[in-house]
PDB file of C-alpha atoms in Angstrom:
ATOM      1  CA  MET A  30     -17.183  -0.077  10.019  1.00 92.00           C
ATOM      2  CA  THR A  31     -18.605   3.099   8.492  1.00 95.00           C
ATOM      3  CA  LEU A  32     -15.424   5.075   9.151  1.00 97.00           C
ATOM      4  CA  LEU A  33     -13.291   2.292   7.664  1.00 97.00           C
ATOM      5  CA  ILE A  34     -15.388   2.270   4.492  1.00 97.00           C
ATOM      6  CA  LEU A  35     -15.428   6.077   4.280  1.00 97.00           C
ATOM      7  CA  GLY A  36     -11.653   6.187   4.768  1.00 97.00           C
ATOM      8  CA  LEU A  37     -11.124   3.557   2.085  1.00 97.00           C
ATOM      9  CA  LEU A  38     -13.379   5.434  -0.330  1.00 97.00           C
ATOM     10  CA  ILE A  39     -11.541   8.713   0.227  1.00 97.00           C
ATOM     11  CA  PHE A  40      -7.995   7.298   0.292  1.00 97.00           C
ATOM     12  CA  LEU A  41      -8.352   4.854  -2.587  1.00 97.00           C
ATOM     13  CA  GLY A  42     -10.652   7.270  -4.412  1.00 96.00           C
ATOM     14  CA  VAL A  43      -8.066  10.053  -4.528  1.00 96.00           C
ATOM     15  CA  HIS A  44      -5.422   7.496  -5.512  1.00 95.00           C
ATOM     16  CA  SER A  45      -7.690   6.292  -8.325  1.00 94.00           C
ATOM     17  CA  VAL A  46      -8.137   9.620 -10.095  1.00 93.00           C
ATOM     18  CA  SER A  47      -5.368   8.806 -12.582  1.00 89.00           C
ATOM     19  CA  ILE A  48      -6.988   5.403 -13.214  1.00 91.00           C
ATOM     20  CA  VAL A  49     -10.539   6.554 -13.906  1.00 91.00           C
ATOM     21  CA  ALA A  50     -10.212  10.226 -14.865  1.00 90.00           C
ATOM     22  CA  PRO A  51      -6.703  11.193 -16.026  1.00 88.00           C
ATOM     23  CA  GLY A  52      -8.072  14.040 -18.146  1.00 88.00           C
ATOM     24  CA  TRP A  53      -9.946  15.485 -15.155  1.00 93.00           C
ATOM     25  CA  ARG A  54      -6.783  15.201 -13.064  1.00 92.00           C
ATOM     26  CA  ASP A  55      -4.786  17.089 -15.692  1.00 90.00           C
ATOM     27  CA  ALA A  56      -7.492  19.771 -15.845  1.00 93.00           C
ATOM     28  CA  GLN A  57      -7.309  20.192 -12.053  1.00 92.00           C
ATOM     29  CA  VAL A  58      -3.527  20.508 -12.204  1.00 92.00           C
ATOM     30  CA  ALA A  59      -3.926  23.182 -14.895  1.00 93.00           C
ATOM     31  CA  ARG A  60      -6.563  24.987 -12.801  1.00 93.00           C
ATOM     32  CA  LEU A  61      -4.918  24.701  -9.358  1.00 93.00           C
ATOM     33  CA  GLY A  62      -1.281  24.414 -10.366  1.00 93.00           C
ATOM     34  CA  GLU A  63       0.935  21.442  -9.558  1.00 90.00           C
ATOM     35  CA  MET A  64       1.394  22.442  -5.909  1.00 93.00           C
ATOM     36  CA  GLY A  65      -2.311  23.246  -5.471  1.00 95.00           C
ATOM     37  CA  TRP A  66      -3.305  19.826  -6.813  1.00 92.00           C
ATOM     38  CA  LYS A  67      -0.702  18.094  -4.636  1.00 93.00           C
ATOM     39  CA  GLY A  68      -2.019  20.022  -1.626  1.00 96.00           C
ATOM     40  CA  VAL A  69      -5.610  18.875  -2.207  1.00 95.00           C
ATOM     41  CA  TYR A  70      -4.392  15.344  -2.965  1.00 95.00           C
ATOM     42  CA  THR A  71      -2.323  15.258   0.227  1.00 96.00           C
ATOM     43  CA  VAL A  72      -5.085  16.584   2.484  1.00 97.00           C
ATOM     44  CA  LEU A  73      -7.607  14.092   1.106  1.00 97.00           C
ATOM     45  CA  SER A  74      -5.075  11.260   1.387  1.00 97.00           C
ATOM     46  CA  VAL A  75      -4.276  12.094   5.024  1.00 97.00           C
ATOM     47  CA  VAL A  76      -7.972  12.426   5.946  1.00 98.00           C
ATOM     48  CA  GLY A  77      -8.804   9.150   4.187  1.00 97.00           C
ATOM     49  CA  PHE A  78      -5.860   7.356   5.788  1.00 97.00           C
ATOM     50  CA  ALA A  79      -6.727   8.636   9.267  1.00 97.00           C
ATOM     51  CA  LEU A  80     -10.342   7.541   8.847  1.00 97.00           C
ATOM     52  CA  LEU A  81      -9.423   4.075   7.597  1.00 96.00           C
ATOM     53  CA  VAL A  82      -6.882   3.540  10.398  1.00 95.00           C
ATOM     54  CA  TYR A  83      -9.335   4.701  13.071  1.00 95.00           C
ATOM     55  CA  GLY A  84     -12.234   2.829  11.464  1.00 96.00           C
ATOM     56  CA  TYR A  85     -10.184  -0.363  11.196  1.00 95.00           C
ATOM     57  CA  GLY A  86      -9.227  -0.077  14.868  1.00 93.00           C
ATOM     58  CA  GLN A  87     -12.865   0.384  15.807  1.00 95.00           C
ATOM     59  CA  ALA A  88     -13.999  -2.535  13.629  1.00 95.00           C
ATOM     60  CA  ARG A  89     -11.444  -4.805  15.317  1.00 92.00           C
ATOM     61  CA  GLN A  90     -13.201  -4.173  18.641  1.00 93.00           C
ATOM     62  CA  ALA A  91     -16.298  -6.059  17.422  1.00 94.00           C
ATOM     63  CA  PRO A  92     -14.997  -8.429  14.730  1.00 93.00           C
ATOM     64  CA  VAL A  93     -17.294 -10.049  12.201  1.00 96.00           C
ATOM     65  CA  VAL A  94     -15.641 -13.367  11.300  1.00 96.00           C
ATOM     66  CA  LEU A  95     -15.995 -14.346   7.636  1.00 96.00           C
ATOM     67  CA  TYR A  96     -13.456 -17.181   7.665  1.00 96.00           C
ATOM     68  CA  THR A  97     -10.855 -18.625  10.013  1.00 96.00           C
ATOM     69  CA  PRO A  98      -7.552 -19.159   8.194  1.00 96.00           C
ATOM     70  CA  PRO A  99      -5.438 -22.169   9.125  1.00 96.00           C
ATOM     71  CA  VAL A 100      -2.514 -21.260  11.407  1.00 93.00           C
ATOM     72  CA  ALA A 101      -0.068 -22.376   8.689  1.00 95.00           C
ATOM     73  CA  LEU A 102      -1.162 -19.442   6.526  1.00 95.00           C
ATOM     74  CA  ARG A 103       0.354 -17.052   9.062  1.00 93.00           C
ATOM     75  CA  HIS A 104       3.740 -18.543   8.170  1.00 94.00           C
ATOM     76  CA  VAL A 105       2.984 -18.177   4.460  1.00 96.00           C
ATOM     77  CA  ALA A 106       2.055 -14.548   5.120  1.00 96.00           C
ATOM     78  CA  LEU A 107       5.397 -13.924   6.859  1.00 95.00           C
ATOM     79  CA  VAL A 108       7.251 -15.340   3.856  1.00 95.00           C
ATOM     80  CA  LEU A 109       5.154 -13.309   1.389  1.00 96.00           C
ATOM     81  CA  MET A 110       5.931 -10.171   3.380  1.00 96.00           C
ATOM     82  CA  LEU A 111       9.697 -10.680   3.064  1.00 95.00           C
ATOM     83  CA  PRO A 112      10.051  -8.881  -0.304  1.00 97.00           C
ATOM     84  CA  VAL A 113       7.458  -6.200   0.482  1.00 97.00           C
ATOM     85  CA  PHE A 114       9.763  -3.788   2.273  1.00 97.00           C
ATOM     86  CA  VAL A 115      12.562  -4.334  -0.240  1.00 97.00           C
ATOM     87  CA  LEU A 116      10.120  -3.467  -3.044  1.00 97.00           C
ATOM     88  CA  LEU A 117       8.869  -0.380  -1.192  1.00 96.00           C
ATOM     89  CA  VAL A 118      12.409   0.946  -0.829  1.00 95.00           C
ATOM     90  CA  ALA A 119      13.307  -0.075  -4.407  1.00 94.00           C
ATOM     91  CA  ALA A 120      10.390   2.010  -5.713  1.00 92.00           C
ATOM     92  CA  TYR A 121      12.470   5.100  -4.890  1.00 92.00           C
ATOM     93  CA  LEU A 122      15.885   3.718  -5.831  1.00 91.00           C
ATOM     94  CA  PRO A 123      16.337   3.098  -9.562  1.00 90.00           C
ATOM     95  CA  GLY A 124      18.092  -0.201 -10.110  1.00 92.00           C
ATOM     96  CA  ARG A 125      17.619  -3.766 -11.282  1.00 94.00           C
ATOM     97  CA  ILE A 126      14.910  -4.519  -8.724  1.00 94.00           C
ATOM     98  CA  LYS A 127      12.841  -1.550  -9.863  1.00 91.00           C
ATOM     99  CA  SER A 128      13.372  -2.452 -13.527  1.00 90.00           C
ATOM    100  CA  ALA A 129      12.428  -6.106 -13.004  1.00 93.00           C
ATOM    101  CA  ALA A 130       9.346  -5.307 -10.907  1.00 92.00           C
ATOM    102  CA  LYS A 131       8.339  -2.435 -13.249  1.00 88.00           C
ATOM    103  CA  HIS A 132       6.099  -0.965 -10.519  1.00 91.00           C
ATOM    104  CA  PRO A 133       7.577  -2.139  -7.219  1.00 95.00           C
ATOM    105  CA  MET A 134       5.182  -0.102  -5.037  1.00 94.00           C
ATOM    106  CA  LEU A 135       2.160  -1.774  -6.631  1.00 95.00           C
ATOM    107  CA  LEU A 136       3.755  -5.215  -6.401  1.00 97.00           C
ATOM    108  CA  ALA A 137       4.530  -4.564  -2.730  1.00 97.00           C
ATOM    109  CA  THR A 138       0.923  -3.489  -2.149  1.00 98.00           C
ATOM    110  CA  LYS A 139      -0.401  -6.649  -3.827  1.00 98.00           C
ATOM    111  CA  LEU A 140       1.888  -8.913  -1.777  1.00 98.00           C
ATOM    112  CA  TRP A 141       1.066  -7.040   1.453  1.00 97.00           C
ATOM    113  CA  ALA A 142      -2.677  -7.247   0.853  1.00 98.00           C
ATOM    114  CA  THR A 143      -2.595 -10.905  -0.237  1.00 98.00           C
ATOM    115  CA  SER A 144      -0.516 -11.979   2.745  1.00 97.00           C
ATOM    116  CA  HIS A 145      -2.864 -10.208   5.141  1.00 97.00           C
ATOM    117  CA  LEU A 146      -5.931 -11.744   3.492  1.00 97.00           C
ATOM    118  CA  LEU A 147      -4.362 -15.187   3.959  1.00 97.00           C
ATOM    119  CA  ALA A 148      -3.759 -14.582   7.678  1.00 95.00           C
ATOM    120  CA  ASN A 149      -6.905 -12.637   8.609  1.00 95.00           C
ATOM    121  CA  GLY A 150     -10.539 -13.464   8.004  1.00 95.00           C
ATOM    122  CA  ASN A 151     -12.621 -10.732   9.604  1.00 96.00           C
ATOM    123  CA  LEU A 152     -14.901  -8.453   7.585  1.00 97.00           C
ATOM    124  CA  ALA A 153     -12.749  -5.400   8.342  1.00 97.00           C
ATOM    125  CA  ASP A 154      -9.661  -7.288   7.108  1.00 97.00           C
ATOM    126  CA  VAL A 155     -11.367  -8.288   3.874  1.00 97.00           C
ATOM    127  CA  LEU A 156     -12.549  -4.713   3.285  1.00 97.00           C
ATOM    128  CA  LEU A 157      -9.162  -3.145   4.045  1.00 97.00           C
ATOM    129  CA  PHE A 158      -6.787  -5.607   2.435  1.00 98.00           C
ATOM    130  CA  GLY A 159      -9.193  -6.653  -0.312  1.00 98.00           C
ATOM    131  CA  GLY A 160      -9.764  -2.988  -1.170  1.00 97.00           C
ATOM    132  CA  PHE A 161      -6.053  -2.314  -1.461  1.00 98.00           C
ATOM    133  CA  LEU A 162      -5.515  -5.481  -3.496  1.00 98.00           C
ATOM    134  CA  ALA A 163      -8.303  -4.576  -5.932  1.00 97.00           C
ATOM    135  CA  TRP A 164      -6.962  -1.020  -6.233  1.00 97.00           C
ATOM    136  CA  ALA A 165      -3.376  -2.203  -6.887  1.00 96.00           C
ATOM    137  CA  VAL A 166      -4.529  -4.635  -9.580  1.00 96.00           C
ATOM    138  CA  ALA A 167      -6.686  -1.951 -11.240  1.00 95.00           C
ATOM    139  CA  ASP A 168      -3.853   0.592 -11.103  1.00 94.00           C
ATOM    140  CA  ARG A 169      -1.357  -1.845 -12.616  1.00 92.00           C
ATOM    141  CA  ILE A 170      -3.744  -2.685 -15.459  1.00 92.00           C
ATOM    142  CA  SER A 171      -4.431   1.008 -16.099  1.00 91.00           C
ATOM    143  CA  MET A 172      -0.710   1.793 -16.256  1.00 87.00           C
ATOM    144  CA  LYS A 173      -0.478  -0.237 -19.420  1.00 84.00           C
ATOM    145  CA  ARG A 174      -2.897   2.212 -21.051  1.00 83.00           C
ATOM    146  CA  ARG A 175      -1.764   5.592 -19.745  1.00 78.00           C
ATOM    147  CA  THR A 176       1.321   7.762 -19.815  1.00 74.00           C
ATOM    148  CA  GLN A 177       3.457   7.353 -16.727  1.00 74.00           C
ATOM    149  CA  ARG A 178       4.339  10.381 -14.674  1.00 74.00           C
ATOM    150  CA  PRO A 179       7.845  10.412 -13.218  1.00 71.00           C
ATOM    151  CA  LEU A 180       8.016   9.526  -9.531  1.00 71.00           C
ATOM    152  CA  PRO A 181      10.367  11.232  -7.106  1.00 71.00           C
ATOM    153  CA  GLY A 182      13.319   9.171  -6.080  1.00 74.00           C
ATOM    154  CA  ALA A 183      17.038   8.953  -5.736  1.00 76.00           C
ATOM    155  CA  PRO A 184      19.280   9.143  -8.785  1.00 79.00           C
ATOM    156  CA  ALA A 185      20.373   5.909 -10.408  1.00 79.00           C
ATOM    157  CA  GLY A 186      23.309   4.379  -8.600  1.00 81.00           C
ATOM    158  CA  ARG A 187      25.147   1.105  -8.649  1.00 87.00           C
ATOM    159  CA  PHE A 188      24.442   0.451  -4.954  1.00 93.00           C
ATOM    160  CA  ASN A 189      20.702   1.197  -5.083  1.00 93.00           C
ATOM    161  CA  ASP A 190      19.695  -2.462  -5.164  1.00 95.00           C
ATOM    162  CA  LEU A 191      21.967  -3.292  -2.235  1.00 96.00           C
ATOM    163  CA  ILE A 192      20.567  -0.326  -0.291  1.00 95.00           C
ATOM    164  CA  ALA A 193      17.004  -1.445  -1.063  1.00 96.00           C
ATOM    165  CA  ILE A 194      17.740  -4.993   0.103  1.00 97.00           C
ATOM    166  CA  VAL A 195      19.520  -3.964   3.310  1.00 97.00           C
ATOM    167  CA  LEU A 196      16.971  -1.290   4.282  1.00 97.00           C
ATOM    168  CA  GLY A 197      14.043  -3.491   3.249  1.00 97.00           C
ATOM    169  CA  LEU A 198      15.262  -6.461   5.278  1.00 97.00           C
ATOM    170  CA  ALA A 199      15.972  -4.180   8.243  1.00 97.00           C
ATOM    171  CA  LEU A 200      12.404  -2.865   8.086  1.00 96.00           C
ATOM    172  CA  TYR A 201      11.089  -6.413   7.784  1.00 96.00           C
ATOM    173  CA  GLY A 202      13.117  -7.417  10.841  1.00 95.00           C
ATOM    174  CA  PHE A 203      11.818  -4.407  12.774  1.00 95.00           C
ATOM    175  CA  PHE A 204       8.206  -5.359  12.007  1.00 94.00           C
ATOM    176  CA  VAL A 205       8.688  -9.042  12.801  1.00 94.00           C
ATOM    177  CA  LYS A 206      10.588  -8.391  16.054  1.00 94.00           C
ATOM    178  CA  GLY A 207       7.964  -6.043  17.502  1.00 91.00           C
ATOM    179  CA  GLY A 208       7.328  -3.090  15.227  1.00 88.00           C
ATOM    180  CA  HIS A 209       4.042  -4.563  13.997  1.00 90.00           C
ATOM    181  CA  GLY A 210       2.864  -4.980  17.590  1.00 87.00           C
ATOM    182  CA  TRP A 211       4.003  -1.477  18.513  1.00 90.00           C
ATOM    183  CA  LEU A 212       2.411   0.216  15.489  1.00 88.00           C
ATOM    184  CA  ILE A 213      -0.587  -2.041  14.753  1.00 86.00           C
ATOM    185  CA  GLY A 214      -1.227  -3.703  18.096  1.00 84.00           C
ATOM    186  CA  VAL A 215      -0.744  -7.263  16.827  1.00 85.00           C
ATOM    187  CA  ASN A 216       2.519  -9.081  17.535  1.00 85.00           C
ATOM    188  CA  LEU A 217       3.636 -11.366  14.708  1.00 85.00           C
ATOM    189  CA  ILE A 218       5.682 -13.789  16.783  1.00 82.00           C
TER     190      ILE A 218
END
């Protein structure tokens, strides 16, 4: 559990710099340069992610049950996950979906975390998914108060929404049909 918590603190911590200390972040970019800052950010993100993945896997070996969700909530979780991959793809493809969602990556993160909290009730699940949900909510609230930096992505195009839907649904299908079991070790169906 320690590695999961440490990974969450590092990963979500580095992703929270713009939320809690945007001036400090800008000072680091000025000091290190854009590429230097992105290098530090990337290394910390990868280390944090690796620790949280490994720590989560270890915590699943000796689960601490907080609640046992009804089986029906697994079906609700599958439905809630349907738009997640579409939103993730739409975050990088300017179109109507991105405009309507405003911040599709954060919305996808909130739906992903909520659906997993509905279907899983172990302590490690609550820490992982609850941590990401709290971070996504805090980041969305903070975006109303800070200047947005442009995100990399494809140029605007009239087929971007269609591409996001097709790719997103294909990714969803991959995860439902076995990708989740292959990558995460838990088959969905």
